[in-house]
CSV table of N, CA, C and O in Angstrom, one decimal:
chain,number,residue,atom,x,y,z
D,1,UNK,N,10.5,-6.6,0.8
D,1,UNK,CA,11.1,-5.5,0.0
D,1,UNK,C,10.0,-4.5,-0.3
D,1,UNK,O,9.0,-4.9,-0.8
D,2,UNK,N,10.3,-3.3,0.0
D,2,UNK,CA,9.3,-2.2,-0.2
D,2,UNK,C,9.4,-1.8,-1.7
D,2,UNK,O,10.4,-1.6,-2.3
D,3,UNK,N,8.2,-1.8,-2.3
D,3,UNK,CA,8.1,-1.3,-3.7
D,3,UNK,C,7.0,-0.4,-3.9
D,3,UNK,O,5.9,-0.6,-3.3
D,4,UNK,N,7.2,0.7,-4.7
D,4,UNK,CA,6.2,1.6,-5.0
D,4,UNK,C,6.1,1.7,-6.5
D,4,UNK,O,7.2,1.9,-7.2
D,5,UNK,N,5.0,1.5,-7.1
D,5,UNK,CA,4.8,1.5,-8.5
D,5,UNK,C,3.7,2.5,-8.9
D,5,UNK,O,2.6,2.4,-8.6
D,6,UNK,N,4.2,3.5,-9.7
D,6,UNK,CA,3.2,4.5,-10.2
D,6,UNK,C,2.6,4.1,-11.5
D,6,UNK,O,3.3,3.4,-12.3
D,7,UNK,N,1.5,4.6,-11.8
D,7,UNK,CA,0.8,4.4,-13.1
D,7,UNK,C,-0.2,5.5,-13.3
D,7,UNK,O,-0.5,6.3,-12.4
D,8,UNK,N,-0.6,5.6,-14.5
D,8,UNK,CA,-1.7,6.6,-14.9
D,8,UNK,C,-1.2,7.8,-15.6
D,8,UNK,O,-2.0,8.7,-15.9
D,9,UNK,N,0.1,8.0,-15.8
D,9,UNK,CA,0.6,9.1,-16.5
D,9,UNK,C,0.2,9.1,-18.0
D,9,UNK,O,-0.3,8.1,-18.5
D,10,UNK,N,0.4,10.2,-18.7
D,10,UNK,CA,0.1,10.2,-20.1
D,10,UNK,C,0.1,11.6,-20.6
D,10,UNK,O,0.6,12.6,-19.9
D,11,UNK,N,-0.4,11.8,-21.8
D,11,UNK,CA,-0.5,13.1,-22.4
D,11,UNK,C,-1.9,13.6,-22.4
D,11,UNK,O,-2.8,12.8,-22.7
D,12,UNK,N,-2.1,14.8,-22.0
D,12,UNK,CA,-3.5,15.4,-21.9
D,12,UNK,C,-3.5,16.8,-22.3
D,12,UNK,O,-2.4,17.5,-22.2
D,13,UNK,N,-4.6,17.3,-22.9
D,13,UNK,CA,-4.7,18.7,-23.2
D,13,UNK,C,-4.8,19.6,-22.0
D,13,UNK,O,-5.4,19.1,-21.0
D,14,UNK,N,-4.4,20.8,-22.1
D,14,UNK,CA,-4.7,21.8,-21.0
D,14,UNK,C,-6.2,21.8,-20.6
D,14,UNK,O,-7.1,21.8,-21.5
D,15,UNK,N,-6.4,21.8,-19.3
D,15,UNK,CA,-7.8,21.7,-18.8
D,15,UNK,C,-8.3,20.3,-18.6
D,15,UNK,O,-9.3,20.1,-18.0
D,16,UNK,N,-7.5,19.3,-19.0
D,16,UNK,CA,-7.9,17.9,-18.9
D,16,UNK,C,-7.5,17.4,-17.5
D,16,UNK,O,-7.1,18.1,-16.6
D,17,UNK,N,-7.8,16.1,-17.3
D,17,UNK,CA,-7.6,15.4,-16.1
D,17,UNK,C,-6.8,14.1,-16.2
D,17,UNK,O,-6.9,13.5,-17.3
D,18,UNK,N,-6.1,13.7,-15.2
D,18,UNK,CA,-5.5,12.4,-15.1
D,18,UNK,C,-5.5,12.0,-13.7
D,18,UNK,O,-5.6,12.8,-12.7
D,19,UNK,N,-5.5,10.6,-13.5
D,19,UNK,CA,-5.4,10.1,-12.1
D,19,UNK,C,-4.2,9.2,-12.0
D,19,UNK,O,-4.2,8.2,-12.7
D,20,UNK,N,-3.3,9.6,-11.2
D,20,UNK,CA,-2.1,8.7,-10.9
D,20,UNK,C,-2.4,7.8,-9.8
D,20,UNK,O,-3.1,8.1,-8.8
D,21,UNK,N,-1.8,6.6,-9.9
D,21,UNK,CA,-1.9,5.6,-8.8
D,21,UNK,C,-0.5,5.3,-8.3
D,21,UNK,O,0.4,5.2,-9.1
D,22,UNK,N,-0.4,5.0,-7.0
D,22,UNK,CA,0.8,4.5,-6.5
D,22,UNK,C,0.5,3.3,-5.6
D,22,UNK,O,-0.1,3.4,-4.5
D,23,UNK,N,0.9,2.1,-6.2
D,23,UNK,CA,0.6,0.9,-5.5
D,23,UNK,C,1.8,0.5,-4.6
D,23,UNK,O,3.0,0.5,-5.1
D,24,UNK,N,1.6,0.3,-3.3
D,24,UNK,CA,2.7,0.0,-2.4
D,24,UNK,C,2.7,-1.5,-2.0
D,24,UNK,O,1.6,-2.0,-1.6
D,25,UNK,N,3.8,-2.1,-2.0
D,25,UNK,CA,3.9,-3.5,-1.6
D,25,UNK,C,5.1,-3.6,-0.7
D,25,UNK,O,6.1,-2.8,-0.7
D,26,UNK,N,5.1,-4.6,0.2
D,26,UNK,CA,6.2,-4.8,1.1
D,26,UNK,C,6.0,-4.3,2.5
D,26,UNK,O,6.8,-4.7,3.4
D,27,UNK,N,5.1,-3.4,2.6
D,27,UNK,CA,4.7,-2.9,4.0
D,27,UNK,C,3.3,-2.2,3.9
D,27,UNK,O,3.0,-1.7,2.8
D,28,UNK,N,2.7,-2.1,5.0
D,28,UNK,CA,1.4,-1.3,5.0
D,28,UNK,C,1.7,0.1,5.3
D,28,UNK,O,2.6,0.5,6.1
D,29,UNK,N,0.8,1.0,4.8
D,29,UNK,CA,1.1,2.4,4.9
D,29,UNK,C,0.6,3.0,6.3
D,29,UNK,O,0.9,4.2,6.5
D,30,UNK,N,0.0,2.2,7.1
D,30,UNK,CA,-0.5,2.8,8.4
D,30,UNK,C,0.7,3.5,9.2
D,30,UNK,O,1.7,2.9,9.3
D,31,UNK,N,0.4,4.7,9.6
D,31,UNK,CA,1.3,5.5,10.4
D,31,UNK,C,2.5,6.1,9.6
D,31,UNK,O,3.4,6.6,10.1
D,32,UNK,N,2.4,6.0,8.2
D,32,UNK,CA,3.4,6.6,7.4
D,32,UNK,C,2.8,7.7,6.5
D,32,UNK,O,1.6,7.6,6.1
D,33,UNK,N,3.6,8.7,6.2
D,33,UNK,CA,3.2,9.6,5.2
D,33,UNK,C,3.5,9.1,3.8
D,33,UNK,O,4.5,8.3,3.6
D,34,UNK,N,2.7,9.4,2.8
D,34,UNK,CA,3.1,9.1,1.4
D,34,UNK,C,2.8,10.3,0.6
D,34,UNK,O,1.8,11.0,0.7
D,35,UNK,N,3.8,10.6,-0.2
D,35,UNK,CA,3.8,11.9,-0.9
D,35,UNK,C,4.0,11.7,-2.4
D,35,UNK,O,4.5,10.7,-2.9
D,36,UNK,N,3.6,12.7,-3.2
D,36,UNK,CA,3.8,12.8,-4.6
D,36,UNK,C,4.8,14.0,-4.8
D,36,UNK,O,4.6,15.1,-4.3
D,37,UNK,N,5.8,13.7,-5.6
D,37,UNK,CA,6.8,14.8,-6.0
D,37,UNK,C,6.7,14.8,-7.5
D,37,UNK,O,6.3,13.8,-8.2
D,38,UNK,N,7.3,15.9,-8.1
D,38,UNK,CA,7.4,15.9,-9.5
D,38,UNK,C,8.7,16.6,-9.9
D,38,UNK,O,9.3,17.4,-9.1
D,39,UNK,N,9.2,16.3,-11.1
D,39,UNK,CA,10.5,16.8,-11.5
D,39,UNK,C,10.5,17.1,-12.9
D,39,UNK,O,10.1,16.2,-13.7
D,40,UNK,N,11.0,18.2,-13.3
D,40,UNK,CA,11.3,18.6,-14.7
D,40,UNK,C,12.8,18.6,-14.9
D,40,UNK,O,13.5,19.0,-14.0
D,41,UNK,N,13.3,18.1,-16.0
D,41,UNK,CA,14.7,18.1,-16.3
D,41,UNK,C,15.3,19.5,-16.0
D,41,UNK,O,14.8,20.5,-16.5
D,42,UNK,N,16.4,19.5,-15.3
D,42,UNK,CA,17.2,20.7,-15.0
D,42,UNK,C,16.6,21.5,-13.8
D,42,UNK,O,17.2,22.5,-13.4
D,43,UNK,N,15.6,20.9,-13.2
D,43,UNK,CA,15.0,21.6,-12.0
D,43,UNK,C,15.0,20.7,-10.8
D,43,UNK,O,15.0,19.4,-10.9
D,44,UNK,N,14.9,21.2,-9.6
D,44,UNK,CA,14.8,20.4,-8.4
D,44,UNK,C,13.5,19.7,-8.3
D,44,UNK,O,12.5,20.2,-8.8
D,45,UNK,N,13.5,18.6,-7.6
D,45,UNK,CA,12.2,17.9,-7.4
D,45,UNK,C,11.3,18.7,-6.5
D,45,UNK,O,11.8,19.3,-5.5
D,46,UNK,N,10.0,18.7,-6.8
D,46,UNK,CA,9.1,19.6,-6.1
D,46,UNK,C,8.0,18.7,-5.4
D,46,UNK,O,7.5,17.8,-6.0
D,47,UNK,N,7.8,19.0,-4.1
D,47,UNK,CA,6.7,18.3,-3.4
D,47,UNK,C,5.4,18.8,-3.9
D,47,UNK,O,5.1,20.0,-4.0
D,48,UNK,N,4.5,17.9,-4.3
D,48,UNK,CA,3.2,18.3,-4.9
D,48,UNK,C,2.1,18.1,-3.9
D,48,UNK,O,1.2,18.9,-3.6
D,49,UNK,N,2.0,16.9,-3.2
D,49,UNK,CA,1.0,16.6,-2.3
D,49,UNK,C,1.4,15.4,-1.4
D,49,UNK,O,2.4,14.7,-1.7
D,50,UNK,N,0.7,15.3,-0.3
D,50,UNK,CA,1.1,14.3,0.7
D,50,UNK,C,-0.1,13.9,1.5
D,50,UNK,O,-1.0,14.7,1.7
D,51,UNK,N,-0.2,12.6,1.9
D,51,UNK,CA,-1.3,12.1,2.7
D,51,UNK,C,-0.7,11.5,4.0
D,51,UNK,O,0.2,10.6,3.9
D,52,UNK,N,-1.1,11.9,5.1
D,52,UNK,CA,-0.7,11.3,6.4
D,52,UNK,C,-1.7,10.2,6.7
D,52,UNK,O,-2.8,10.5,7.1
D,53,UNK,N,-1.2,8.9,6.7
D,53,UNK,CA,-2.2,7.8,7.0
D,53,UNK,C,-2.5,7.8,8.4
D,53,UNK,O,-3.6,7.2,8.8
D,54,UNK,N,-1.8,8.4,9.3
D,54,UNK,CA,-2.1,8.2,10.8
D,54,UNK,C,-3.2,9.2,11.2
D,54,UNK,O,-3.8,8.9,12.2
D,55,UNK,N,-3.4,10.3,10.5
D,55,UNK,CA,-4.5,11.2,10.9
D,55,UNK,C,-5.3,11.6,9.7
D,55,UNK,O,-6.3,12.4,9.9
D,56,UNK,N,-5.0,11.2,8.5
D,56,UNK,CA,-5.8,11.5,7.4
D,56,UNK,C,-5.6,12.9,6.8
D,56,UNK,O,-6.3,13.3,5.9
D,57,UNK,N,-4.6,13.6,7.4
D,57,UNK,CA,-4.4,15.0,6.9
D,57,UNK,C,-3.7,15.0,5.6
D,57,UNK,O,-3.0,14.0,5.2
D,58,UNK,N,-3.9,16.1,4.9
D,58,UNK,CA,-3.3,16.2,3.5
D,58,UNK,C,-2.5,17.5,3.4
D,58,UNK,O,-2.7,18.4,4.1
D,59,UNK,N,-1.6,17.5,2.4
D,59,UNK,CA,-0.8,18.7,2.1
D,59,UNK,C,-0.8,18.8,0.6
D,59,UNK,O,-0.8,17.9,-0.2
D,60,UNK,N,-0.9,20.1,0.2
D,60,UNK,CA,-0.8,20.4,-1.3
D,60,UNK,C,0.1,21.6,-1.4
D,60,UNK,O,0.0,22.6,-0.7
D,61,UNK,N,0.9,21.6,-2.5
D,61,UNK,CA,1.7,22.7,-2.8
D,61,UNK,C,0.7,23.8,-3.3
D,61,UNK,O,-0.3,23.5,-3.9
D,62,UNK,N,1.1,25.1,-3.1
D,62,UNK,CA,0.2,26.2,-3.6
D,62,UNK,C,-0.1,26.1,-5.0
D,62,UNK,O,-1.2,26.5,-5.5
D,63,UNK,N,0.8,25.6,-5.8
D,63,UNK,CA,0.6,25.6,-7.3
D,63,UNK,C,-0.4,24.6,-7.7
D,63,UNK,O,-0.9,24.7,-8.9
D,64,UNK,N,-0.8,23.7,-6.8
D,64,UNK,CA,-1.8,22.6,-7.2
D,64,UNK,C,-3.1,22.7,-6.4
D,64,UNK,O,-4.0,21.9,-6.6
D,65,UNK,N,-3.1,23.5,-5.4
D,65,UNK,CA,-4.3,23.6,-4.5
D,65,UNK,C,-5.6,23.9,-5.3
D,65,UNK,O,-5.6,24.8,-6.2
D,66,UNK,N,-6.6,23.2,-5.0
D,66,UNK,CA,-7.9,23.4,-5.7
D,66,UNK,C,-8.0,22.6,-7.0
D,66,UNK,O,-9.1,22.5,-7.6
D,67,UNK,N,-6.9,22.0,-7.4
D,67,UNK,CA,-6.9,21.3,-8.7
D,67,UNK,C,-6.6,19.8,-8.5
D,67,UNK,O,-7.1,19.0,-9.3
D,68,UNK,N,-5.7,19.5,-7.6
D,68,UNK,CA,-5.3,18.1,-7.3
D,68,UNK,C,-5.9,17.6,-6.0
D,68,UNK,O,-6.1,18.4,-5.1
D,69,UNK,N,-6.2,16.3,-6.0
D,69,UNK,CA,-6.7,15.7,-4.8
D,69,UNK,C,-6.0,14.4,-4.5
D,69,UNK,O,-6.0,13.5,-5.4
D,70,UNK,N,-5.5,14.2,-3.3
D,70,UNK,CA,-4.8,13.0,-2.9
D,70,UNK,C,-5.8,12.2,-2.1
D,70,UNK,O,-6.6,12.7,-1.3
D,71,UNK,N,-5.8,10.8,-2.3
D,71,UNK,CA,-6.6,10.0,-1.6
D,71,UNK,C,-5.9,8.6,-1.4
D,71,UNK,O,-4.9,8.3,-2.1
D,72,UNK,N,-6.5,7.8,-0.5
D,72,UNK,CA,-5.9,6.5,-0.2
D,72,UNK,C,-7.0,5.4,-0.2
D,72,UNK,O,-8.1,5.6,0.3
D,73,UNK,N,-6.7,4.3,-0.8
D,73,UNK,CA,-7.5,3.1,-0.7
D,73,UNK,C,-6.7,2.1,0.3
D,73,UNK,O,-5.7,1.5,-0.1
D,74,UNK,N,-7.2,2.1,1.5
D,74,UNK,CA,-6.4,1.3,2.5
D,74,UNK,C,-6.4,-0.2,2.1
D,74,UNK,O,-5.4,-0.8,2.3
D,75,UNK,N,-7.5,-0.7,1.6
D,75,UNK,CA,-7.6,-2.1,1.3
D,75,UNK,C,-6.6,-2.5,0.2
D,75,UNK,O,-6.1,-3.6,0.2
D,76,UNK,N,-6.4,-1.6,-0.7
D,76,UNK,CA,-5.5,-1.9,-1.8
D,76,UNK,C,-4.1,-1.4,-1.6
D,76,UNK,O,-3.2,-1.6,-2.4
D,77,UNK,N,-3.9,-0.7,-0.4
D,77,UNK,CA,-2.5,-0.2,-0.1
D,77,UNK,C,-2.0,0.7,-1.3
D,77,UNK,O,-0.9,0.6,-1.7
D,78,UNK,N,-2.9,1.5,-1.7
D,78,UNK,CA,-2.7,2.4,-2.9
D,78,UNK,C,-3.1,3.8,-2.6
D,78,UNK,O,-4.1,4.0,-1.9
D,79,UNK,N,-2.3,4.7,-3.2
D,79,UNK,CA,-2.6,6.1,-3.0
D,79,UNK,C,-2.8,6.7,-4.4
D,79,UNK,O,-2.1,6.3,-5.4
D,80,UNK,N,-3.8,7.6,-4.5
D,80,UNK,CA,-4.1,8.2,-5.8
D,80,UNK,C,-3.9,9.7,-5.8
D,80,UNK,O,-3.9,10.4,-4.7
D,81,UNK,N,-3.6,10.3,-7.0
D,81,UNK,CA,-3.5,11.7,-7.1
D,81,UNK,C,-4.4,12.1,-8.3
D,81,UNK,O,-4.1,11.8,-9.5
D,82,UNK,N,-5.6,12.6,-8.0
D,82,UNK,CA,-6.5,13.1,-9.0
D,82,UNK,C,-6.1,14.5,-9.4
D,82,UNK,O,-6.0,15.4,-8.6
D,83,UNK,N,-5.8,14.6,-10.7
D,83,UNK,CA,-5.3,15.9,-11.2
D,83,UNK,C,-6.3,16.5,-12.2
D,83,UNK,O,-6.5,15.9,-13.3
D,84,UNK,N,-6.9,17.6,-11.9
D,84,UNK,CA,-7.9,18.2,-12.7
D,84,UNK,C,-7.4,19.6,-13.2
D,84,UNK,O,-6.4,20.1,-12.6
D,85,UNK,N,-8.0,20.2,-14.2
D,85,UNK,CA,-7.6,21.5,-14.7
D,85,UNK,C,-6.1,21.6,-14.9
D,85,UNK,O,-5.5,22.5,-14.5
D,86,UNK,N,-5.6,20.6,-15.6
D,86,UNK,CA,-4.2,20.5,-15.8
D,86,UNK,C,-3.7,21.7,-16.7
D,86,UNK,O,-4.4,22.1,-17.6
D,87,UNK,N,-2.5,22.1,-16.3
D,87,UNK,CA,-1.8,23.2,-17.0
D,87,UNK,C,-0.5,22.7,-17.7
D,87,UNK,O,0.1,21.7,-17.2
D,88,UNK,N,0.0,23.4,-18.7
D,88,UNK,CA,1.3,23.0,-19.3
D,88,UNK,C,2.4,22.9,-18.2
D,88,UNK,O,3.3,22.1,-18.3
D,89,UNK,N,2.3,23.8,-17.2
D,89,UNK,CA,3.4,23.8,-16.2
D,89,UNK,C,3.3,22.6,-15.3
D,89,UNK,O,4.2,22.5,-14.4
D,90,UNK,N,2.3,21.8,-15.4
D,90,UNK,CA,2.2,20.6,-14.6
D,90,UNK,C,3.0,19.4,-15.2
D,90,UNK,O,3.1,18.4,-14.7
D,91,UNK,N,3.5,19.7,-16.5
D,91,UNK,CA,4.3,18.7,-17.2
D,91,UNK,C,5.5,18.3,-16.4
D,91,UNK,O,6.3,19.2,-16.0
D,92,UNK,N,5.7,17.0,-16.1
D,92,UNK,CA,6.8,16.6,-15.3
D,92,UNK,C,6.8,15.1,-15.1
D,92,UNK,O,5.8,14.4,-15.5
D,93,UNK,N,7.8,14.5,-14.6
D,93,UNK,CA,7.8,13.1,-14.1
D,93,UNK,C,7.3,13.1,-12.7
D,93,UNK,O,7.8,13.9,-11.9
D,94,UNK,N,6.3,12.4,-12.4
D,94,UNK,CA,5.7,12.3,-11.1
D,94,UNK,C,6.1,11.1,-10.4
D,94,UNK,O,6.0,10.0,-10.9
D,95,UNK,N,6.5,11.2,-9.1
D,95,UNK,CA,7.0,10.1,-8.3
D,95,UNK,C,6.2,10.1,-7.0
D,95,UNK,O,5.9,11.1,-6.4
D,96,UNK,N,5.9,8.9,-6.5
D,96,UNK,CA,5.4,8.7,-5.2
D,96,UNK,C,6.6,8.2,-4.3
D,96,UNK,O,7.5,7.6,-4.7
D,97,UNK,N,6.5,8.6,-3.0
D,97,UNK,CA,7.5,8.3,-2.1
D,97,UNK,C,7.0,8.1,-0.7
D,97,UNK,O,6.0,8.8,-0.3
D,98,UNK,N,7.7,7.3,0.1
D,98,UNK,CA,7.3,7.2,1.5
D,98,UNK,C,8.6,7.0,2.4
D,98,UNK,O,9.6,6.5,1.9
D,99,UNK,N,8.6,7.5,3.6
D,99,UNK,CA,9.8,7.4,4.5
D,99,UNK,C,9.8,6.1,5.2
D,99,UNK,O,8.7,5.4,5.3
D,100,UNK,N,10.9,5.7,5.8
D,100,UNK,CA,10.9,4.5,6.7
D,100,UNK,C,10.6,4.9,8.1
D,100,UNK,O,10.5,4.1,9.0
D,101,UNK,N,10.5,6.2,8.4
D,101,UNK,CA,10.2,6.7,9.7
D,101,UNK,C,8.7,7.0,9.8
D,101,UNK,O,8.1,7.6,9.0
D,102,UNK,N,8.2,6.4,10.9
D,102,UNK,CA,6.7,6.6,11.1
D,102,UNK,C,6.5,8.0,11.5
D,102,UNK,O,7.3,8.7,12.1
D,103,UNK,N,5.2,8.5,11.3
D,103,UNK,CA,4.7,9.8,11.8
D,103,UNK,C,5.4,11.0,11.3
D,103,UNK,O,5.4,12.0,11.9
D,104,UNK,N,6.1,10.8,10.1
D,104,UNK,CA,6.8,12.0,9.5
D,104,UNK,C,5.7,13.0,9.0
D,104,UNK,O,4.8,12.6,8.3
D,105,UNK,N,5.8,14.2,9.4
D,105,UNK,CA,4.8,15.2,8.9
D,105,UNK,C,4.9,15.4,7.4
D,105,UNK,O,6.0,15.3,6.9
D,106,UNK,N,3.8,15.7,6.8
D,106,UNK,CA,3.9,16.1,5.4
D,106,UNK,C,4.5,17.4,5.1
D,106,UNK,O,4.5,18.3,6.1
D,107,UNK,N,4.9,17.7,3.9
D,107,UNK,CA,5.4,19.0,3.5
D,107,UNK,C,6.9,19.1,3.6
D,107,UNK,O,7.4,20.2,3.3
D,108,UNK,N,7.6,18.1,4.0
D,108,UNK,CA,9.0,18.1,4.1
D,108,UNK,C,9.7,17.9,2.7
D,108,UNK,O,9.1,17.6,1.7
D,109,UNK,N,11.1,18.0,2.7
D,109,UNK,CA,11.8,17.9,1.5
D,109,UNK,C,11.9,16.5,1.0
D,109,UNK,O,11.7,15.5,1.8
D,110,UNK,N,12.4,16.3,-0.2
D,110,UNK,CA,12.5,15.0,-0.8
D,110,UNK,C,13.5,14.1,0.0
D,110,UNK,O,13.3,12.8,0.0
D,111,UNK,N,14.5,14.7,0.6
D,111,UNK,CA,15.5,13.8,1.3
D,111,UNK,C,15.0,13.2,2.6
D,111,UNK,O,15.6,12.3,3.2
D,112,UNK,N,13.8,13.6,3.0
D,112,UNK,CA,13.1,12.9,4.1
D,112,UNK,C,12.5,11.5,3.7
D,112,UNK,O,12.2,10.8,4.6
D,113,UNK,N,12.4,11.3,2.4
D,113,UNK,CA,11.7,10.1,1.9
D,113,UNK,C,12.8,9.1,1.5
D,113,UNK,O,13.7,9.4,0.8
D,114,UNK,N,12.5,7.8,1.8
D,114,UNK,CA,13.5,6.7,1.6
D,114,UNK,C,13.1,5.8,0.4
D,114,UNK,O,14.0,5.2,-0.2
D,115,UNK,N,11.8,5.6,0.2
D,115,UNK,CA,11.4,4.7,-0.8
D,115,UNK,C,10.7,5.4,-1.9
D,115,UNK,O,9.8,6.2,-1.6
D,116,UNK,N,11.1,5.2,-3.1
D,116,UNK,CA,10.6,5.9,-4.3
D,116,UNK,C,10.1,4.9,-5.4
D,116,UNK,O,10.7,3.9,-5.6
D,117,UNK,N,9.1,5.4,-6.1
D,117,UNK,CA,8.7,4.7,-7.3
D,117,UNK,C,9.6,5.1,-8.5
D,117,UNK,O,10.5,5.9,-8.4
D,118,UNK,N,9.3,4.5,-9.6
D,118,UNK,CA,10.1,4.7,-10.8
D,118,UNK,C,9.7,6.0,-11.6
D,118,UNK,O,10.4,6.4,-12.4
D,119,UNK,N,8.6,6.5,-11.2
D,119,UNK,CA,8.1,7.7,-11.9
D,119,UNK,C,7.2,7.4,-13.1
D,119,UNK,O,7.3,6.4,-13.7
D,120,UNK,N,6.3,8.4,-13.3
D,120,UNK,CA,5.4,8.3,-14.5
D,120,UNK,C,5.3,9.7,-15.1
D,120,UNK,O,5.2,10.7,-14.4
D,121,UNK,N,5.4,9.7,-16.4
D,121,UNK,CA,5.5,11.0,-17.1
D,121,UNK,C,4.1,11.5,-17.3
D,121,UNK,O,3.1,10.8,-17.8
D,122,UNK,N,3.9,12.8,-17.0
D,122,UNK,CA,2.7,13.6,-17.3
D,122,UNK,C,3.0,14.7,-18.2
D,122,UNK,O,3.9,15.5,-17.9
D,123,UNK,N,2.4,14.8,-19.3
D,123,UNK,CA,2.6,15.8,-20.3
D,123,UNK,C,1.3,16.5,-20.6
D,123,UNK,O,0.3,15.9,-21.0
D,124,UNK,N,1.3,17.8,-20.4
D,124,UNK,CA,0.1,18.6,-20.6
D,124,UNK,C,0.4,19.6,-21.8
D,124,UNK,O,1.2,20.5,-21.7
D,125,UNK,N,-0.2,19.3,-22.9
D,125,UNK,CA,0.1,20.0,-24.1
D,125,UNK,C,-1.0,19.9,-25.1
D,125,UNK,O,-1.7,18.9,-25.2
D,126,UNK,N,-1.2,21.0,-25.9
D,126,UNK,CA,-2.2,21.0,-26.9
D,126,UNK,C,-1.6,20.5,-28.3
D,126,UNK,O,-2.3,20.4,-29.3
């Protein structure tokens, strides 16, 4: 059974940092994309970042470029999202997700992804 478990959310002041983790069990991530999405109540889910395990390429939304960094620990089957210089508009529930289709390119919509974590709340506020 595929499971994705996020952790690392919390409340931080503007300009602060958080590191989110997504631990994957039930399958190995080789040849799959794994992405971070976020959602604010009343708004559509937004793609934030993505890591292609088959070629190591990454994707970032324009709103987070230069501030967020996605990485993978292959041995732990875990993906991280380092979030620096956080802004109040980064406040959202953050989800990690992966498709059941191999070699899916990053940057696609949320309906391309089949397996989702439960989400972790990130609040940026003074």
